[in-house]
Amino acid sequence: MKKIRMRFRAKAKGDIVKVIGLIKHPNLTYIMAKKQHKEVNFLTYIKATHNGEVVYEASTSQFLSKDPVLKFAFKGGKKGDVVEVYVRDLKGNEGTKKVKIK
Amino acid sequence: MVTRALKLAAISAIATMSLFAGQYNQQAEKDRQALIKYFVAKFSDPVKNAARFFPYTPTEELKKNYRPVKDWHEFAKGVYSFAKGPRQQYLELIEMPPYEDDVDDGEELYNSTKGLKECFPKPAEAAVEYPKYDTKKHEVVTLTMAINDCVVKHGGKPWNPYKGKIAKVEAYFAAQARDAGKVINVKIPNAEAEKAYEHGKKYYFSQRGYIDISCANCHVQGAGKRVRRDYLSPLVGQVTHFPVYRLSWEELGTLERRLKGCIKNQGQQPPKPFSEDMRDLIYFLSYMSNGMKVDGPDVRK
């Protein structure tokens, strides 16, 4: 099992927290994998929590690009809080990242 | 009074310095100033100067897609300095740049590879130091060549000059130089160096290949025009952002790799990465970007 690498940044502006990040993943679709003689693998689940509350959740499939950039915003965050992002792909590889809100 | 005296002293100091140092780079400096003047005239008001610079572009397109550039330092961003649409895409892209991991990898490689620390004790300096004319070897030395020589000297196998490890190490150097606010400053120390410069310039301005065009046709006279949906970048500021993360490569690549691709598109056989043609060409290009801030690594289309 490999750990999925990623980078995230979170910024608070008034009441709203904006999160932006990049997930390192090849995201090979069925067609591309067949062409490149590799195994199919793409992100299937992304979740972000803030103080135990889910602020972003997505079940994804082949539509994602290579190394996708993710952007979302939520209300009710403060500076110094922690947003935790969790990612899983088709093969079961996982990755978590804790981001401090600036 | 004091400030005026200081200013006068500074101006006279600069004047004397340029008098003494400017023996061999007179022609080069003239070329650079002329190019800057030309590009500023071209892009400061594309609609007004359409008759001179963009005779075949419709005025609507000029109004809609072009952004006036007044300061020549902005050309460090290449196409994104004047083309509105691509600039917007670029600004969105660098919110979360895709090369940051490579810079970290480069730092690791710099610390772990034998000899790199001794050859390049100050990474921020290394990015600006090259390309330079080596007075002992009597040839131009580029950064890629210097790194490879260093690795081989300390008992390693030479790295691929186009991508991979070498690009990552260069990315680390460039990022350090950008953080320190370094400015590109290529020097022409003697008459032989001037010859190398002239050779590079000749390569840039001579017609070749089966389409029979020169580099200057696209990047001087043609700069700002479109090739299908892509805009052509101006010559000034073409080397500030290397190594570059190209979206079509999906990875980092060195200046040699970019030049190879560009020359191939032109319809000719690209020179080898460490050949005299390539090194002198890089020397010439770097001199034309003198006085601009290091901006690498960066993202390009």
Short mmCIF file of C-alpha atoms in Angstrom, two decimals:
data_model
loop_
_atom_site.label_atom_id
_atom_site.label_comp_id
_atom_site.label_asym_id
_atom_site.label_seq_id
_atom_site.Cartn_x
_atom_site.Cartn_y
_atom_site.Cartn_z
CA MET A 1 0.00 0.00 0.00
CA LYS A 2 1.33 3.36 -1.01
CA LYS A 3 0.67 6.61 0.77
CA ILE A 4 -0.90 9.25 -1.46
CA ARG A 5 1.03 12.53 -1.40
CA MET A 6 -0.77 15.85 -1.37
CA ARG A 7 -0.43 19.53 -0.56
CA PHE A 8 -3.14 21.74 0.91
CA ARG A 9 -3.54 25.34 1.96
CA ALA A 10 -6.39 26.92 3.93
CA LYS A 11 -7.06 30.63 4.38
CA ALA A 12 -9.69 32.31 6.51
CA LYS A 13 -11.29 35.53 5.30
CA GLY A 14 -13.88 36.75 7.74
CA ASP A 15 -16.34 33.91 8.22
CA ILE A 16 -15.38 31.91 5.15
CA VAL A 17 -12.46 29.48 4.90
CA LYS A 18 -11.07 28.79 1.43
CA VAL A 19 -9.18 25.54 0.92
CA ILE A 20 -7.07 24.72 -2.13
CA GLY A 21 -4.93 21.67 -2.71
CA LEU A 22 -3.20 19.35 -5.12
CA ILE A 23 -3.36 15.55 -4.90
CA LYS A 24 -0.50 13.62 -6.52
CA HIS A 25 -2.14 10.79 -8.41
CA PRO A 26 -1.84 9.44 -11.98
CA ASN A 27 -5.63 8.82 -12.21
CA LEU A 28 -5.45 6.22 -14.97
CA THR A 29 -8.79 5.52 -16.60
CA TYR A 30 -9.67 2.13 -18.08
CA ILE A 31 -8.78 3.21 -21.62
CA MET A 32 -5.52 4.94 -20.66
CA ALA A 33 -4.42 2.01 -18.52
CA LYS A 34 -5.02 -0.39 -21.40
CA LYS A 35 -2.94 1.78 -23.72
CA GLN A 36 -0.06 2.17 -21.26
CA HIS A 37 -0.18 -1.49 -20.09
CA LYS A 38 -0.67 -0.45 -16.48
CA GLU A 39 -3.27 -1.22 -13.85
CA VAL A 40 -6.35 0.93 -13.54
CA ASN A 41 -6.24 3.32 -10.63
CA PHE A 42 -8.09 6.52 -9.84
CA LEU A 43 -9.31 8.41 -6.79
CA THR A 44 -12.68 7.19 -5.55
CA TYR A 45 -13.32 9.10 -2.36
CA ILE A 46 -12.35 12.50 -0.96
CA LYS A 47 -13.45 13.83 2.41
CA ALA A 48 -12.57 16.91 4.46
CA THR A 49 -13.54 17.38 8.10
CA HIS A 50 -13.35 20.36 10.42
CA ASN A 51 -13.78 19.71 14.17
CA GLY A 52 -15.33 16.32 13.41
CA GLU A 53 -17.88 17.83 11.05
CA VAL A 54 -17.79 16.89 7.37
CA VAL A 55 -17.33 20.03 5.25
CA TYR A 56 -16.56 18.42 1.89
CA GLU A 57 -17.29 14.97 0.59
CA ALA A 58 -17.09 13.54 -2.90
CA SER A 59 -17.15 10.12 -4.47
CA THR A 60 -15.10 10.51 -7.64
CA SER A 61 -14.37 8.34 -10.65
CA GLN A 62 -12.50 8.41 -13.95
CA PHE A 63 -13.30 12.05 -14.74
CA LEU A 64 -10.39 13.41 -12.67
CA SER A 65 -7.23 14.63 -14.36
CA LYS A 66 -3.67 13.69 -13.48
CA ASP A 67 -2.62 15.46 -10.26
CA PRO A 68 -6.01 17.15 -9.77
CA VAL A 69 -6.39 20.49 -8.00
CA LEU A 70 -9.23 20.71 -5.49
CA LYS A 71 -10.91 23.90 -4.31
CA PHE A 72 -13.72 24.36 -1.81
CA ALA A 73 -14.94 26.79 0.84
CA PHE A 74 -16.96 26.48 4.03
CA LYS A 75 -18.36 28.68 6.78
CA GLY A 76 -17.55 28.65 10.44
CA GLY A 77 -13.79 28.18 10.56
CA LYS A 78 -11.31 30.16 12.61
CA LYS A 79 -7.61 30.86 12.32
CA GLY A 80 -5.55 28.12 13.95
CA ASP A 81 -8.19 25.41 13.45
CA VAL A 82 -7.30 22.20 11.66
CA VAL A 83 -8.92 20.81 8.52
CA GLU A 84 -8.28 17.12 7.90
CA VAL A 85 -8.41 15.77 4.36
CA TYR A 86 -8.76 12.06 3.65
CA VAL A 87 -8.30 10.46 0.22
CA ARG A 88 -8.75 6.88 -1.03
CA ASP A 89 -8.26 5.31 -4.46
CA LEU A 90 -9.46 2.18 -6.27
CA LYS A 91 -6.59 -0.03 -5.08
CA GLY A 92 -7.14 0.94 -1.46
CA ASN A 93 -4.22 3.34 -1.12
CA GLU A 94 -4.96 6.05 1.38
CA GLY A 95 -3.68 9.45 2.35
CA THR A 96 -4.48 11.94 5.09
CA LYS A 97 -3.32 15.50 5.54
CA LYS A 98 -3.84 17.97 8.36
CA VAL A 99 -3.94 21.64 7.35
CA LYS A 100 -3.82 24.58 9.71
CA ILE A 101 -6.06 27.48 8.75
CA LYS A 102 -4.08 30.68 8.27
CA MET B 1 21.60 68.55 -0.84
CA VAL B 2 22.98 65.37 0.65
CA THR B 3 20.60 63.18 -1.33
CA ARG B 4 21.42 65.04 -4.52
CA ALA B 5 25.13 64.58 -3.95
CA LEU B 6 24.56 60.88 -3.25
CA LYS B 7 22.54 60.51 -6.42
CA LEU B 8 25.25 62.22 -8.45
CA ALA B 9 27.90 59.98 -6.93
CA ALA B 10 25.83 56.89 -7.69
CA ILE B 11 25.24 57.93 -11.29
CA SER B 12 28.91 58.74 -11.87
CA ALA B 13 29.91 55.42 -10.26
CA ILE B 14 27.56 53.50 -12.55
CA ALA B 15 28.83 55.46 -15.55
CA THR B 16 32.47 54.75 -14.81
CA MET B 17 31.72 51.08 -14.10
CA SER B 18 29.93 50.66 -17.39
CA LEU B 19 32.77 52.45 -19.16
CA PHE B 20 35.33 50.01 -17.83
CA ALA B 21 33.27 46.84 -18.02
CA GLY B 22 31.55 47.68 -21.27
CA GLN B 23 34.44 47.06 -23.58
CA TYR B 24 33.39 43.65 -24.82
CA ASN B 25 29.65 43.83 -24.26
CA GLN B 26 29.04 47.08 -26.14
CA GLN B 27 27.39 45.43 -29.12
CA ALA B 28 25.43 43.04 -26.89
CA GLU B 29 24.16 45.88 -24.73
CA LYS B 30 23.12 47.79 -27.85
CA ASP B 31 21.20 44.75 -29.10
CA ARG B 32 19.45 44.34 -25.77
CA GLN B 33 18.39 47.96 -25.51
CA ALA B 34 17.13 47.97 -29.10
CA LEU B 35 15.08 44.82 -28.46
CA ILE B 36 13.55 46.22 -25.29
CA LYS B 37 12.64 49.42 -27.11
CA TYR B 38 11.06 47.42 -29.94
CA PHE B 39 8.99 45.18 -27.67
CA VAL B 40 7.80 48.03 -25.45
CA ALA B 41 6.72 49.96 -28.57
CA LYS B 42 4.94 46.84 -29.81
CA PHE B 43 3.03 45.93 -26.69
CA SER B 44 2.47 49.29 -24.98
CA ASP B 45 -0.58 49.96 -27.18
CA PRO B 46 -1.31 47.15 -29.66
CA VAL B 47 -4.50 48.77 -30.99
CA LYS B 48 -2.88 52.13 -31.73
CA ASN B 49 0.23 50.66 -33.34
CA ALA B 50 -1.68 47.98 -35.25
CA ALA B 51 -0.65 49.34 -38.63
CA ARG B 52 3.04 48.90 -37.82
CA PHE B 53 3.10 45.70 -35.77
CA PHE B 54 -0.17 43.77 -36.30
CA PRO B 55 -1.29 44.56 -39.85
CA TYR B 56 -3.22 41.31 -40.34
CA THR B 57 -4.93 41.04 -36.93
CA PRO B 58 -8.52 42.36 -36.72
CA THR B 59 -8.90 45.35 -34.36
CA GLU B 60 -11.64 43.55 -32.41
CA GLU B 61 -9.26 40.75 -31.55
CA LEU B 62 -6.56 43.24 -30.55
CA LYS B 63 -8.98 45.01 -28.23
CA LYS B 64 -10.39 41.83 -26.77
CA ASN B 65 -7.32 39.62 -26.31
CA TYR B 66 -4.36 41.96 -25.73
CA ARG B 67 -3.31 43.69 -22.56
CA PRO B 68 -0.97 46.71 -22.76
CA VAL B 69 2.50 46.19 -21.29
CA LYS B 70 4.35 49.36 -20.26
CA ASP B 71 7.22 47.97 -18.18
CA TRP B 72 9.68 45.66 -19.90
CA HIS B 73 10.30 43.70 -16.69
CA GLU B 74 6.87 42.17 -17.22
CA PHE B 75 8.17 40.23 -20.23
CA ALA B 76 9.68 37.79 -17.73
CA LYS B 77 6.23 36.16 -17.79
CA GLY B 78 6.50 35.68 -21.55
CA VAL B 79 3.17 35.20 -23.31
CA TYR B 80 1.25 35.81 -20.09
CA SER B 81 2.39 39.44 -19.98
CA PHE B 82 0.23 40.50 -22.93
CA ALA B 83 -2.31 37.77 -23.75
CA LYS B 84 -5.42 38.18 -21.58
CA GLY B 85 -6.93 34.70 -21.76
CA PRO B 86 -3.77 32.68 -21.15
CA ARG B 87 -2.82 35.11 -18.36
CA GLN B 88 -6.06 34.35 -16.52
CA GLN B 89 -5.43 30.61 -16.82
CA TYR B 90 -1.86 31.08 -15.60
CA LEU B 91 -2.90 33.09 -12.55
CA GLU B 92 -5.33 30.34 -11.60
CA LEU B 93 -2.69 27.67 -12.14
CA ILE B 94 -0.06 29.20 -9.88
CA GLU B 95 -2.46 29.32 -6.95
CA MET B 96 -1.47 25.69 -6.43
CA PRO B 97 1.70 25.20 -8.48
CA PRO B 98 2.35 21.62 -9.64
CA TYR B 99 6.16 21.84 -9.29
CA GLU B 100 6.47 22.28 -5.52
CA ASP B 101 7.13 18.60 -4.83
CA ASP B 102 9.89 18.60 -7.43
CA VAL B 103 11.62 21.48 -5.65
CA ASP B 104 11.63 19.44 -2.42
CA ASP B 105 12.98 16.42 -4.31
CA GLY B 106 15.68 18.68 -5.75
CA GLU B 107 16.76 19.76 -2.28
CA GLU B 108 17.02 16.12 -1.24
CA LEU B 109 19.08 15.29 -4.33
CA TYR B 110 21.33 18.28 -3.71
CA ASN B 111 22.05 17.06 -0.18
CA SER B 112 22.43 13.37 -1.02
CA THR B 113 24.38 13.43 -4.30
CA LYS B 114 28.14 13.23 -4.00
CA GLY B 115 30.00 16.40 -4.87
CA LEU B 116 27.11 18.77 -5.59
CA LYS B 117 27.57 20.57 -2.29
CA GLU B 118 31.25 21.20 -3.01
CA CYS B 119 30.69 22.37 -6.59
CA PHE B 120 27.75 24.64 -5.72
CA PRO B 121 28.20 25.85 -2.13
CA LYS B 122 25.54 28.56 -2.58
CA PRO B 123 22.49 27.24 -4.47
CA ALA B 124 20.96 30.70 -4.89
CA GLU B 125 24.14 31.97 -6.58
CA ALA B 126 24.41 28.96 -8.89
CA ALA B 127 21.17 29.75 -10.71
CA VAL B 128 22.37 33.24 -11.66
CA GLU B 129 26.04 32.41 -12.17
CA TYR B 130 25.44 30.29 -15.27
CA PRO B 131 25.68 30.42 -18.25
CA LYS B 132 29.15 31.93 -18.00
CA TYR B 133 32.20 32.08 -20.22
CA ASP B 134 34.90 29.91 -18.69
CA THR B 135 38.20 31.69 -19.32
CA LYS B 136 40.23 28.54 -18.54
CA LYS B 137 38.29 26.11 -20.74
CA HIS B 138 37.72 28.75 -23.44
CA GLU B 139 34.06 27.88 -23.86
CA VAL B 140 30.59 28.71 -22.55
CA VAL B 141 29.45 26.60 -19.60
CA THR B 142 25.74 26.18 -18.95
CA LEU B 143 24.21 25.15 -15.63
CA THR B 144 23.16 21.74 -16.96
CA MET B 145 26.70 21.09 -18.19
CA ALA B 146 28.23 22.24 -14.90
CA ILE B 147 26.01 19.92 -12.85
CA ASN B 148 26.70 16.96 -15.12
CA ASP B 149 30.47 17.59 -15.07
CA CYS B 150 30.35 17.78 -11.30
CA VAL B 151 28.46 14.48 -10.97
CA VAL B 152 30.83 12.70 -13.36
CA LYS B 153 33.88 14.16 -11.61
CA HIS B 154 32.80 12.65 -8.30
CA GLY B 155 32.37 9.18 -9.73
CA GLY B 156 28.73 9.15 -10.78
CA LYS B 157 27.07 8.38 -14.09
CA PRO B 158 26.04 11.42 -16.20
CA TRP B 159 22.39 12.43 -15.80
CA ASN B 160 19.90 12.94 -18.59
CA PRO B 161 20.36 16.59 -19.65
CA TYR B 162 16.70 17.08 -20.55
CA LYS B 163 14.61 15.95 -17.59
CA GLY B 164 14.49 14.06 -14.32
CA LYS B 165 17.12 14.55 -11.63
CA ILE B 166 18.91 17.44 -13.32
CA ALA B 167 15.70 19.43 -13.75
CA LYS B 168 14.80 18.87 -10.10
CA VAL B 169 18.18 20.11 -8.85
CA GLU B 170 17.94 23.14 -11.14
CA ALA B 171 14.43 23.78 -9.82
CA TYR B 172 15.80 23.87 -6.29
CA PHE B 173 18.52 26.33 -7.33
CA ALA B 174 16.04 28.55 -9.16
CA ALA B 175 13.56 28.55 -6.29
CA GLN B 176 16.32 29.60 -3.89
CA ALA B 177 17.39 32.38 -6.28
CA ARG B 178 13.81 33.59 -6.63
CA ASP B 179 13.36 33.74 -2.86
CA ALA B 180 16.58 35.75 -2.58
CA GLY B 181 15.41 38.13 -5.36
CA LYS B 182 18.38 37.47 -7.64
CA VAL B 183 18.69 39.21 -10.99
CA ILE B 184 20.07 37.62 -14.15
CA ASN B 185 23.49 39.09 -14.84
CA VAL B 186 25.42 37.47 -17.69
CA LYS B 187 28.88 38.89 -18.31
CA ILE B 188 31.06 39.01 -21.39
CA PRO B 189 34.60 39.02 -19.97
CA ASN B 190 36.82 38.93 -23.07
CA ALA B 191 36.99 38.96 -26.86
CA GLU B 192 36.52 35.19 -27.13
CA ALA B 193 33.31 35.46 -25.13
CA GLU B 194 32.15 38.16 -27.51
CA LYS B 195 32.80 35.74 -30.36
CA ALA B 196 30.67 33.09 -28.62
CA TYR B 197 27.91 35.66 -28.19
CA GLU B 198 28.10 36.58 -31.87
CA HIS B 199 27.94 32.89 -32.79
CA GLY B 200 24.79 32.43 -30.72
CA LYS B 201 23.27 35.54 -32.24
CA LYS B 202 24.07 34.27 -35.72
CA TYR B 203 22.36 30.97 -34.92
CA TYR B 204 19.28 32.85 -33.72
CA PHE B 205 19.00 35.10 -36.76
CA SER B 206 19.89 32.67 -39.58
CA GLN B 207 17.29 30.83 -41.65
CA ARG B 208 17.30 27.06 -41.55
CA GLY B 209 15.21 23.93 -41.97
CA TYR B 210 12.67 23.00 -44.58
CA ILE B 211 10.36 25.94 -43.77
CA ASP B 212 13.38 28.23 -44.07
CA ILE B 213 12.68 30.44 -41.07
CA SER B 214 14.87 31.69 -38.25
CA CYS B 215 14.17 31.85 -34.53
CA ALA B 216 13.88 35.63 -34.86
CA ASN B 217 11.05 35.39 -37.41
CA CYS B 218 8.75 34.10 -34.69
CA HIS B 219 10.17 35.57 -31.50
CA VAL B 220 11.13 39.07 -32.66
CA GLN B 221 9.06 40.10 -35.69
CA GLY B 222 6.32 37.56 -34.97
CA ALA B 223 6.17 37.94 -31.18
CA GLY B 224 2.60 38.46 -30.06
CA LYS B 225 1.06 36.95 -33.17
CA ARG B 226 -0.83 33.70 -33.07
CA VAL B 227 0.13 30.26 -34.32
CA ARG B 228 -3.30 28.64 -34.30
CA ARG B 229 -4.44 29.30 -30.71
CA ASP B 230 -0.97 29.78 -29.18
CA TYR B 231 0.73 33.15 -28.87
CA LEU B 232 4.42 33.58 -29.64
CA SER B 233 6.61 34.80 -26.78
CA PRO B 234 9.02 37.76 -27.11
CA LEU B 235 12.78 37.13 -27.09
CA VAL B 236 13.39 39.32 -24.05
CA GLY B 237 12.71 37.30 -20.90
CA GLN B 238 12.72 33.88 -22.51
CA VAL B 239 15.11 32.21 -20.06
CA THR B 240 13.93 33.64 -16.74
CA HIS B 241 11.56 30.81 -15.81
CA PHE B 242 13.67 27.66 -16.30
CA PRO B 243 13.46 24.77 -15.50
CA VAL B 244 9.86 24.89 -16.65
CA TYR B 245 6.86 22.71 -15.84
CA ARG B 246 5.12 22.40 -19.19
CA LEU B 247 1.55 21.23 -19.20
CA SER B 248 2.14 19.27 -22.39
CA TRP B 249 5.08 17.42 -20.80
CA GLU B 250 3.34 17.03 -17.43
CA GLU B 251 6.77 17.29 -15.78
CA LEU B 252 9.79 19.52 -15.37
CA GLY B 253 12.26 20.03 -18.19
CA THR B 254 15.46 22.00 -18.68
CA LEU B 255 16.14 24.87 -21.05
CA GLU B 256 17.91 22.45 -23.41
CA ARG B 257 14.77 20.34 -23.71
CA ARG B 258 12.60 23.35 -24.52
CA LEU B 259 15.05 24.65 -27.13
CA LYS B 260 15.25 21.19 -28.70
CA GLY B 261 11.48 21.10 -29.08
CA CYS B 262 11.32 24.63 -30.43
CA ILE B 263 14.04 24.04 -33.03
CA LYS B 264 12.38 20.78 -34.08
CA ASN B 265 9.08 22.60 -34.64
CA GLN B 266 10.97 25.00 -36.83
CA GLY B 267 11.79 22.10 -39.14
CA GLN B 268 15.45 21.50 -38.48
CA GLN B 269 17.77 19.09 -36.73
CA PRO B 270 18.23 20.29 -33.12
CA PRO B 271 21.85 20.59 -31.90
CA LYS B 272 23.12 18.22 -29.18
CA PRO B 273 22.64 19.52 -25.59
CA PHE B 274 26.33 20.20 -24.95
CA SER B 275 27.30 21.20 -28.50
CA GLU B 276 28.78 24.61 -29.23
CA ASP B 277 25.66 25.76 -31.08
CA MET B 278 23.36 25.02 -28.15
CA ARG B 279 25.65 26.53 -25.52
CA ASP B 280 26.28 29.72 -27.46
CA LEU B 281 22.57 30.04 -28.19
CA ILE B 282 21.82 29.80 -24.47
CA TYR B 283 24.54 32.37 -23.79
CA PHE B 284 22.98 34.79 -26.27
CA LEU B 285 19.43 34.22 -24.96
CA SER B 286 20.53 34.71 -21.36
CA TYR B 287 22.29 37.96 -22.16
CA MET B 288 19.08 39.28 -23.72
CA SER B 289 17.28 38.66 -20.39
CA ASN B 290 19.87 40.58 -18.35
CA GLY B 291 18.41 42.72 -15.61
CA MET B 292 15.31 40.56 -15.10
CA LYS B 293 14.48 38.72 -11.90
CA VAL B 294 14.80 34.94 -11.77
CA ASP B 295 11.29 33.54 -11.94
CA GLY B 296 11.84 29.80 -12.05
CA PRO B 297 10.59 27.19 -11.80
CA ASP B 298 7.36 28.21 -13.45
CA VAL B 299 4.39 26.77 -15.34
CA ARG B 300 3.98 27.21 -19.09
CA LYS B 301 1.57 25.77 -21.60
#
